[in-house]
Tab-separated table of C-alpha atoms in Angstrom:
chain	number	residue	atom	x	y	z
A	1	MET	CA	88.591	-107.097	-71.420
A	2	ALA	CA	90.533	-104.476	-69.408
A	3	GLY	CA	93.380	-105.538	-67.114
A	4	PRO	CA	93.563	-104.871	-63.501
A	5	PRO	CA	93.320	-101.224	-62.403
A	6	ALA	CA	96.626	-99.269	-61.783
A	7	ARG	CA	97.958	-99.657	-58.319
A	8	PRO	CA	98.212	-96.642	-56.083
A	9	LEU	CA	101.580	-95.443	-54.955
A	10	ASP	CA	101.478	-97.042	-51.440
A	11	GLN	CA	100.736	-100.421	-53.030
A	12	ARG	CA	103.498	-100.122	-55.505
A	13	ILE	CA	105.942	-99.308	-52.787
A	14	ARG	CA	104.814	-102.265	-50.741
A	15	ASP	CA	105.108	-104.518	-53.779
A	16	THR	CA	108.558	-103.132	-54.526
A	17	LEU	CA	109.818	-103.568	-50.998
A	18	ASP	CA	108.522	-107.215	-51.001
A	19	ARG	CA	110.395	-107.830	-54.167
A	20	LEU	CA	113.584	-106.304	-52.798
A	21	GLU	CA	113.184	-108.490	-49.723
A	22	HIS	CA	112.475	-111.805	-51.449
A	23	ASP	CA	113.864	-111.770	-55.008
A	24	ILE	CA	117.165	-113.392	-55.315
A	25	ASP	CA	118.450	-112.136	-58.649
A	26	ALA	CA	118.001	-108.921	-60.709
A	27	TRP	CA	119.512	-107.440	-63.851
A	28	PHE	CA	122.393	-105.003	-63.358
A	29	ALA	CA	123.281	-102.447	-66.103
A	30	THR	CA	126.426	-100.411	-66.033
A	31	ALA	CA	128.299	-98.310	-68.533
A	32	ASP	CA	131.919	-97.689	-68.998
A	33	PRO	CA	133.088	-94.102	-69.382
A	34	ALA	CA	133.487	-94.691	-73.114
A	35	GLY	CA	129.857	-95.422	-73.611
A	36	SER	CA	129.637	-99.289	-73.871
A	37	SER	CA	127.000	-100.982	-71.735
A	38	CYS	CA	127.151	-104.121	-69.588
A	39	LEU	CA	124.136	-106.050	-68.432
A	40	VAL	CA	124.162	-109.142	-66.357
A	41	PRO	CA	122.066	-111.004	-63.779
A	42	LEU	CA	123.413	-110.956	-60.204
A	43	SER	CA	122.140	-112.041	-56.831
A	44	PHE	CA	121.624	-109.417	-54.168
A	45	LEU	CA	120.863	-108.847	-50.522
A	46	TRP	CA	118.582	-105.988	-49.434
A	47	ASP	CA	118.953	-104.557	-45.917
A	48	GLY	CA	116.047	-102.124	-46.063
A	49	HIS	CA	118.112	-99.354	-47.520
A	50	THR	CA	120.834	-100.685	-49.812
A	51	LEU	CA	121.422	-103.627	-52.130
A	52	LEU	CA	124.555	-105.651	-51.565
A	53	ILE	CA	126.080	-107.417	-54.574
A	54	SER	CA	129.407	-109.109	-55.333
A	55	THR	CA	131.184	-109.773	-58.548
A	56	ALA	CA	134.844	-110.352	-59.558
A	57	GLY	CA	136.727	-107.076	-59.376
A	58	THR	CA	138.079	-107.632	-62.895
A	59	ASN	CA	134.587	-108.051	-64.385
A	60	PRO	CA	133.037	-105.243	-66.344
A	61	THR	CA	130.289	-104.586	-63.815
A	62	ALA	CA	132.845	-103.967	-61.053
A	63	ARG	CA	135.035	-101.886	-63.220
A	64	PHE	CA	132.201	-99.715	-64.716
A	65	LEU	CA	130.689	-99.331	-61.244
A	66	GLU	CA	133.973	-98.136	-59.759
A	67	ALA	CA	134.528	-95.807	-62.744
A	68	THR	CA	131.041	-94.197	-62.873
A	69	GLY	CA	129.598	-94.740	-59.368
A	70	THR	CA	126.195	-95.520	-60.902
A	71	ILE	CA	124.234	-98.572	-61.788
A	72	ARG	CA	120.747	-99.302	-63.127
A	73	ILE	CA	118.850	-102.260	-61.770
A	74	ALA	CA	115.788	-104.063	-63.164
A	75	LEU	CA	113.835	-106.402	-60.857
A	76	GLY	CA	111.030	-108.672	-61.936
A	77	HIS	CA	109.727	-109.311	-65.387
A	78	THR	CA	109.163	-107.048	-68.328
A	79	ARG	CA	105.388	-106.893	-67.390
A	80	ASP	CA	106.056	-106.313	-63.672
A	81	VAL	CA	108.878	-103.938	-63.780
A	82	VAL	CA	110.842	-102.356	-60.950
A	83	LEU	CA	113.688	-99.980	-62.217
A	84	ILE	CA	116.204	-98.545	-59.824
A	85	ASN	CA	118.910	-96.028	-60.434
A	86	ALA	CA	121.426	-96.525	-57.677
A	87	GLU	CA	124.734	-95.121	-56.636
A	88	LEU	CA	127.780	-96.960	-55.372
A	89	ARG	CA	127.984	-96.213	-51.656
A	90	GLU	CA	130.784	-98.400	-50.637
A	91	THR	CA	133.142	-101.064	-51.986
A	92	ILE	CA	133.962	-103.645	-49.320
A	93	PRO	CA	136.965	-105.952	-49.867
A	94	THR	CA	136.034	-109.593	-49.155
A	95	ALA	CA	138.247	-109.735	-46.151
A	96	GLU	CA	136.626	-106.810	-44.629
A	97	ILE	CA	132.963	-107.814	-44.747
A	98	PRO	CA	131.533	-108.304	-41.287
A	99	ASP	CA	130.826	-111.984	-40.580
A	100	GLU	CA	127.113	-111.448	-40.072
A	101	VAL	CA	126.690	-109.520	-43.352
A	102	GLY	CA	128.728	-111.957	-45.355
A	103	ASP	CA	126.677	-114.881	-43.783
A	104	ALA	CA	123.455	-113.129	-44.482
A	105	PHE	CA	124.495	-112.577	-48.134
A	106	THR	CA	125.347	-116.213	-48.572
A	107	ALA	CA	122.188	-117.446	-46.942
A	108	LYS	CA	120.128	-115.282	-49.329
A	109	THR	CA	122.031	-115.912	-52.549
A	110	GLY	CA	123.579	-119.387	-52.051
A	111	PHE	CA	126.878	-117.933	-53.104
A	112	ASP	CA	129.815	-117.065	-50.758
A	113	PRO	CA	132.290	-114.532	-52.293
A	114	ARG	CA	134.609	-115.299	-49.455
A	115	GLU	CA	135.230	-118.727	-50.841
A	116	GLN	CA	136.042	-117.483	-54.441
A	117	ARG	CA	139.557	-117.488	-55.713
A	118	GLY	CA	140.636	-114.020	-56.833
A	119	GLY	CA	138.970	-110.890	-55.622
A	120	TYR	CA	135.209	-110.788	-55.267
A	121	PRO	CA	134.530	-107.509	-53.438
A	122	TYR	CA	131.124	-106.608	-52.191
A	123	PHE	CA	129.395	-103.366	-53.519
A	124	ARG	CA	126.801	-101.623	-51.531
A	125	LEU	CA	124.244	-99.793	-53.840
A	126	ALA	CA	121.906	-97.101	-52.617
A	127	PRO	CA	118.795	-96.444	-54.702
A	128	ARG	CA	118.311	-92.861	-55.685
A	129	GLN	CA	115.315	-93.259	-58.119
A	130	VAL	CA	112.780	-96.077	-58.144
A	131	GLN	CA	110.013	-96.707	-60.691
A	132	ALA	CA	107.481	-99.575	-60.851
A	133	TRP	CA	104.773	-100.430	-63.409
A	134	ARG	CA	103.041	-103.445	-64.851
A	135	GLU	CA	101.093	-102.458	-67.927
A	136	VAL	CA	100.718	-99.370	-69.875
A	137	ASN	CA	97.976	-98.102	-67.479
A	138	GLU	CA	100.586	-97.851	-64.721
A	139	LEU	CA	102.991	-95.692	-66.643
A	140	ILE	CA	101.536	-92.598	-65.062
A	141	GLY	CA	102.468	-92.677	-61.357
A	142	ARG	CA	105.440	-94.973	-61.849
A	143	ASP	CA	107.850	-92.888	-59.742
A	144	LEU	CA	108.195	-94.347	-56.265
A	145	MET	CA	111.462	-92.605	-55.262
A	146	THR	CA	113.264	-89.519	-56.337
A	147	ASP	CA	116.513	-88.119	-54.967
A	148	GLY	CA	116.774	-91.053	-52.651
A	149	ARG	CA	113.365	-90.483	-50.890
A	150	TRP	CA	110.282	-92.685	-51.122
A	151	LEU	CA	107.414	-90.585	-52.342
A	152	THR	CA	104.282	-90.020	-50.326
A	153	GLY	CA	100.757	-89.864	-51.766
A	154	ASP	CA	100.812	-86.113	-52.128
A	155	ALA	CA	103.825	-85.967	-54.425
A	156	THR	CA	103.280	-85.597	-58.183
A	157	PRO	CA	106.642	-85.267	-59.751
A	158	GLY	CA	106.948	-84.305	-63.365
A	159	ARG	CA	106.919	-87.260	-65.890
A	160	GLU	CA	108.935	-87.694	-68.967
A	161	ALA	CA	107.768	-89.484	-72.015
A	162	PRO	CA	107.715	-93.262	-71.329
A	163	ASP	CA	110.623	-95.118	-72.955
A	164	THR	CA	108.400	-98.133	-73.609
A	165	ARG	CA	104.992	-98.272	-75.151
A	166	ARG	CA	103.786	-101.707	-74.689
A	167	ALA	CA	100.279	-103.002	-75.304
A	168	ALA	CA	97.885	-103.198	-72.392
A	169	VAL	CA	96.700	-106.621	-71.642
A	170	THR	CA	93.178	-106.835	-73.121
B	1	MET	CA	119.807	-132.791	-55.760
B	2	ALA	CA	121.622	-131.843	-58.931
B	3	GLY	CA	119.809	-129.699	-61.415
B	4	PRO	CA	119.342	-130.646	-65.048
B	5	PRO	CA	122.559	-131.292	-67.021
B	6	ALA	CA	124.149	-128.422	-69.090
B	7	ARG	CA	122.535	-128.108	-72.554
B	8	PRO	CA	124.825	-128.675	-75.532
B	9	LEU	CA	125.432	-125.813	-77.920
B	10	ASP	CA	122.956	-126.881	-80.633
B	11	GLN	CA	120.103	-127.096	-77.994
B	12	ARG	CA	121.001	-123.712	-76.536
B	13	ILE	CA	120.830	-122.212	-80.060
B	14	ARG	CA	117.472	-123.847	-80.737
B	15	ASP	CA	116.163	-122.593	-77.331
B	16	THR	CA	117.457	-119.066	-78.084
B	17	LEU	CA	115.925	-118.908	-81.557
B	18	ASP	CA	112.684	-120.036	-80.083
B	19	ARG	CA	112.801	-117.316	-77.519
B	20	LEU	CA	113.710	-114.743	-80.159
B	21	GLU	CA	110.687	-115.863	-82.261
B	22	HIS	CA	108.202	-116.029	-79.441
B	23	ASP	CA	109.102	-113.676	-76.626
B	24	ILE	CA	107.444	-110.300	-76.882
B	25	ASP	CA	109.481	-108.175	-74.590
B	26	ALA	CA	113.209	-108.059	-73.505
B	27	TRP	CA	115.509	-105.823	-71.567
B	28	PHE	CA	117.517	-103.247	-73.517
B	29	ALA	CA	120.572	-101.624	-72.065
B	30	THR	CA	122.322	-98.626	-73.591
B	31	ALA	CA	125.022	-96.228	-72.482
B	32	ASP	CA	125.523	-92.644	-73.262
B	33	PRO	CA	128.969	-91.551	-74.342
B	34	ALA	CA	129.470	-90.018	-70.920
B	35	GLY	CA	129.019	-93.320	-69.180
B	36	SER	CA	125.508	-93.374	-67.743
B	37	SER	CA	123.429	-96.401	-68.397
B	38	CYS	CA	119.800	-96.869	-69.456
B	39	LEU	CA	117.851	-100.016	-68.976
B	40	VAL	CA	114.208	-100.535	-70.222
B	41	PRO	CA	111.871	-103.209	-71.241
B	42	LEU	CA	110.784	-102.983	-74.977
B	43	SER	CA	108.759	-105.208	-77.331
B	44	PHE	CA	110.642	-106.480	-80.417
B	45	LEU	CA	110.134	-108.335	-83.623
B	46	TRP	CA	112.691	-110.938	-84.750
B	47	ASP	CA	113.000	-111.602	-88.559
B	48	GLY	CA	115.519	-114.497	-88.275
B	49	HIS	CA	118.524	-112.176	-88.390
B	50	THR	CA	117.698	-108.888	-86.632
B	51	LEU	CA	115.551	-107.443	-83.876
B	52	LEU	CA	113.237	-104.586	-84.646
B	53	ILE	CA	112.330	-102.202	-81.784
B	54	SER	CA	110.675	-98.772	-81.630
B	55	THR	CA	110.904	-96.074	-79.063
B	56	ALA	CA	110.477	-92.285	-78.983
B	57	GLY	CA	113.416	-90.628	-80.681
B	58	THR	CA	113.758	-88.288	-77.753
B	59	ASN	CA	114.111	-91.220	-75.198
B	60	PRO	CA	117.456	-92.207	-73.721
B	61	THR	CA	117.401	-95.545	-75.486
B	62	ALA	CA	117.086	-93.978	-78.850
B	63	ARG	CA	119.630	-91.236	-78.182
B	64	PHE	CA	122.218	-93.581	-76.678
B	65	LEU	CA	121.734	-96.072	-79.441
B	66	GLU	CA	122.333	-93.386	-82.144
B	67	ALA	CA	125.322	-92.070	-80.337
B	68	THR	CA	127.121	-95.297	-79.624
B	69	GLY	CA	125.725	-97.740	-82.230
B	70	THR	CA	125.583	-100.606	-79.663
B	71	ILE	CA	122.982	-102.118	-77.305
B	72	ARG	CA	122.959	-105.041	-74.918
B	73	ILE	CA	119.792	-107.126	-74.735
B	74	ALA	CA	118.623	-109.636	-72.099
B	75	LEU	CA	115.904	-112.153	-72.926
B	76	GLY	CA	114.177	-114.426	-70.435
B	77	HIS	CA	114.739	-114.554	-66.727
B	78	THR	CA	117.732	-114.405	-64.473
B	79	ARG	CA	117.841	-118.176	-64.299
B	80	ASP	CA	117.275	-118.676	-68.076
B	81	VAL	CA	119.514	-116.024	-69.502
B	82	VAL	CA	119.980	-114.998	-73.088
B	83	LEU	CA	122.421	-112.038	-73.517
B	84	ILE	CA	122.961	-110.391	-76.761
B	85	ASN	CA	125.389	-107.713	-77.832
B	86	ALA	CA	123.955	-106.089	-80.917
B	87	GLU	CA	124.902	-103.174	-83.203
B	88	LEU	CA	122.489	-100.622	-84.773
B	89	ARG	CA	122.167	-101.667	-88.384
B	90	GLU	CA	119.541	-99.179	-89.469
B	91	THR	CA	117.163	-96.367	-88.109
B	92	ILE	CA	113.952	-96.354	-90.017
B	93	PRO	CA	111.675	-93.274	-89.716
B	94	THR	CA	108.104	-94.256	-89.059
B	95	ALA	CA	106.873	-92.978	-92.277
B	96	GLU	CA	109.470	-95.140	-94.187
B	97	ILE	CA	108.754	-98.565	-92.612
B	98	PRO	CA	107.342	-100.933	-95.291
B	99	ASP	CA	103.687	-101.712	-94.621
B	100	GLU	CA	104.212	-105.384	-94.182
B	101	VAL	CA	107.089	-104.804	-91.659
B	102	GLY	CA	105.145	-102.353	-89.703
B	103	ASP	CA	102.085	-104.618	-89.656
B	104	ALA	CA	104.175	-107.606	-88.568
B	105	PHE	CA	105.725	-105.473	-85.736
B	106	THR	CA	102.214	-104.447	-84.490
B	107	ALA	CA	100.788	-107.925	-84.765
B	108	LYS	CA	103.666	-109.237	-82.688
B	109	THR	CA	103.885	-106.529	-80.096
B	110	GLY	CA	100.373	-105.042	-79.923
B	111	PHE	CA	101.863	-101.562	-80.389
B	112	ASP	CA	101.843	-99.455	-83.478
B	113	PRO	CA	104.518	-96.765	-83.613
B	114	ARG	CA	102.855	-95.409	-86.728
B	115	GLU	CA	99.888	-94.284	-84.605
B	116	GLN	CA	102.002	-92.505	-81.965
B	117	ARG	CA	102.254	-88.687	-81.673
B	118	GLY	CA	105.777	-87.518	-82.030
B	119	GLY	CA	108.612	-89.474	-83.668
B	120	TYR	CA	108.809	-93.237	-82.928
B	121	PRO	CA	111.442	-94.503	-85.365
B	122	TYR	CA	112.160	-98.138	-85.712
B	123	PHE	CA	115.652	-99.436	-85.007
B	124	ARG	CA	116.986	-102.595	-86.576
B	125	LEU	CA	119.530	-104.385	-84.334
B	126	ALA	CA	121.961	-107.088	-85.534
B	127	PRO	CA	123.314	-109.531	-82.899
B	128	ARG	CA	127.131	-109.719	-82.865
B	129	GLN	CA	127.536	-111.827	-79.723
B	130	VAL	CA	125.031	-114.194	-78.071
B	131	GLN	CA	125.345	-116.069	-74.814
B	132	ALA	CA	122.839	-118.280	-73.027
B	133	TRP	CA	122.866	-120.108	-69.685
B	134	ARG	CA	120.606	-121.259	-67.001
B	135	GLU	CA	122.380	-122.216	-63.903
B	136	VAL	CA	126.062	-122.092	-62.946
B	137	ASN	CA	126.780	-125.488	-64.646
B	138	GLU	CA	125.993	-123.831	-67.995
B	139	LEU	CA	128.457	-120.886	-67.610
B	140	ILE	CA	131.018	-123.005	-69.635
B	141	GLY	CA	129.873	-123.166	-73.181
B	142	ARG	CA	127.596	-120.107	-72.909
B	143	ASP	CA	128.872	-118.504	-76.098
B	144	LEU	CA	126.452	-119.136	-79.005
B	145	MET	CA	127.547	-116.401	-81.392
B	146	THR	CA	130.721	-114.549	-81.793
B	147	ASP	CA	131.521	-111.828	-84.421
B	148	GLY	CA	127.959	-112.207	-85.811
B	149	ARG	CA	128.202	-115.849	-86.520
B	150	TRP	CA	126.383	-118.700	-84.735
B	151	LEU	CA	128.987	-121.188	-83.475
B	152	THR	CA	129.115	-124.811	-84.435
B	153	GLY	CA	129.849	-127.744	-82.218
B	154	ASP	CA	133.598	-127.591	-82.911
B	155	ALA	CA	134.152	-124.141	-81.803
B	156	THR	CA	135.626	-123.642	-78.335
B	157	PRO	CA	136.251	-119.885	-78.077
B	158	GLY	CA	138.029	-118.580	-75.017
B	159	ARG	CA	135.959	-117.675	-71.973
B	160	GLU	CA	136.386	-114.850	-69.549
B	161	ALA	CA	135.661	-115.009	-65.940
B	162	PRO	CA	131.867	-115.143	-65.424
B	163	ASP	CA	130.333	-111.903	-64.272
B	164	THR	CA	127.787	-113.725	-62.183
B	165	ARG	CA	128.316	-116.552	-59.707
B	166	ARG	CA	124.916	-117.716	-58.699
B	167	ALA	CA	123.982	-120.785	-56.848
B	168	ALA	CA	123.062	-123.818	-58.764
B	169	VAL	CA	119.578	-125.112	-57.963
B	170	THR	CA	119.947	-127.972	-55.555
């Protein structure tokens, strides 16, 4: 039995924005300049354009992010994938976060960096590239954003070979 | 309301081995020697000691893995985390995979690299460090394997500051 048909671009963008709005955690992958990788789950707040996270400034995620300026984010499950390449737009010391932003972050995540001992800065991450797919029939058309812009139905950017070849649900 | 109590070490190891045995996909993070990160979902086969994956040799995961020899793997969800630091033990060209191993990989994953056009080598990954936790009450005691050895109940290795501070389920 075939799985559901591939979602069109506008549906994938709606589903992705819904996930950004409502998901509490995601996977965040960073790399140090020497080539080792870090991957951890973190809570985040989406404001319509950027993701806000917070982690100890001494942790690998914070150090690698500051060093490279880039991060790769995976939302959802391995069969309902949203992958985001983002850049570090701003590092905000805990003491400098506006009250309403800090409160919104805590209301969403249940975690208040302002109450942590030691430095837990906030990091504002701007997506530059977004992809979304569920099963193998959605690998084509998985690009939703390139160069920081959401695509429209007319765009057909070039594709590279998929990095994952999983079985379609049958 | 408090969540469930933290699982003891032996329970976490049993849960982790069960996940390695039965989960079909996981997140695989690699870094290139220049410091950019890659993160993708891939299917895998666990043989009791190593994970077997396959991806196109031209894909970032394959290239970064060959260049650095290391990979970071996340199984499960962001609230039932298994994190593995693994090293590349062996790269096996598609034509050299033993039939029974290739067949077992395909039976588990539903994907046969031997039928792909282009090179889809297999990569054998050996865990060196394994951590597992669910909620914040399990951050202490999250180390299950260090230096390639599963811990026993007597071990109390040093902990570093957690990279994630998520809310406990209440």
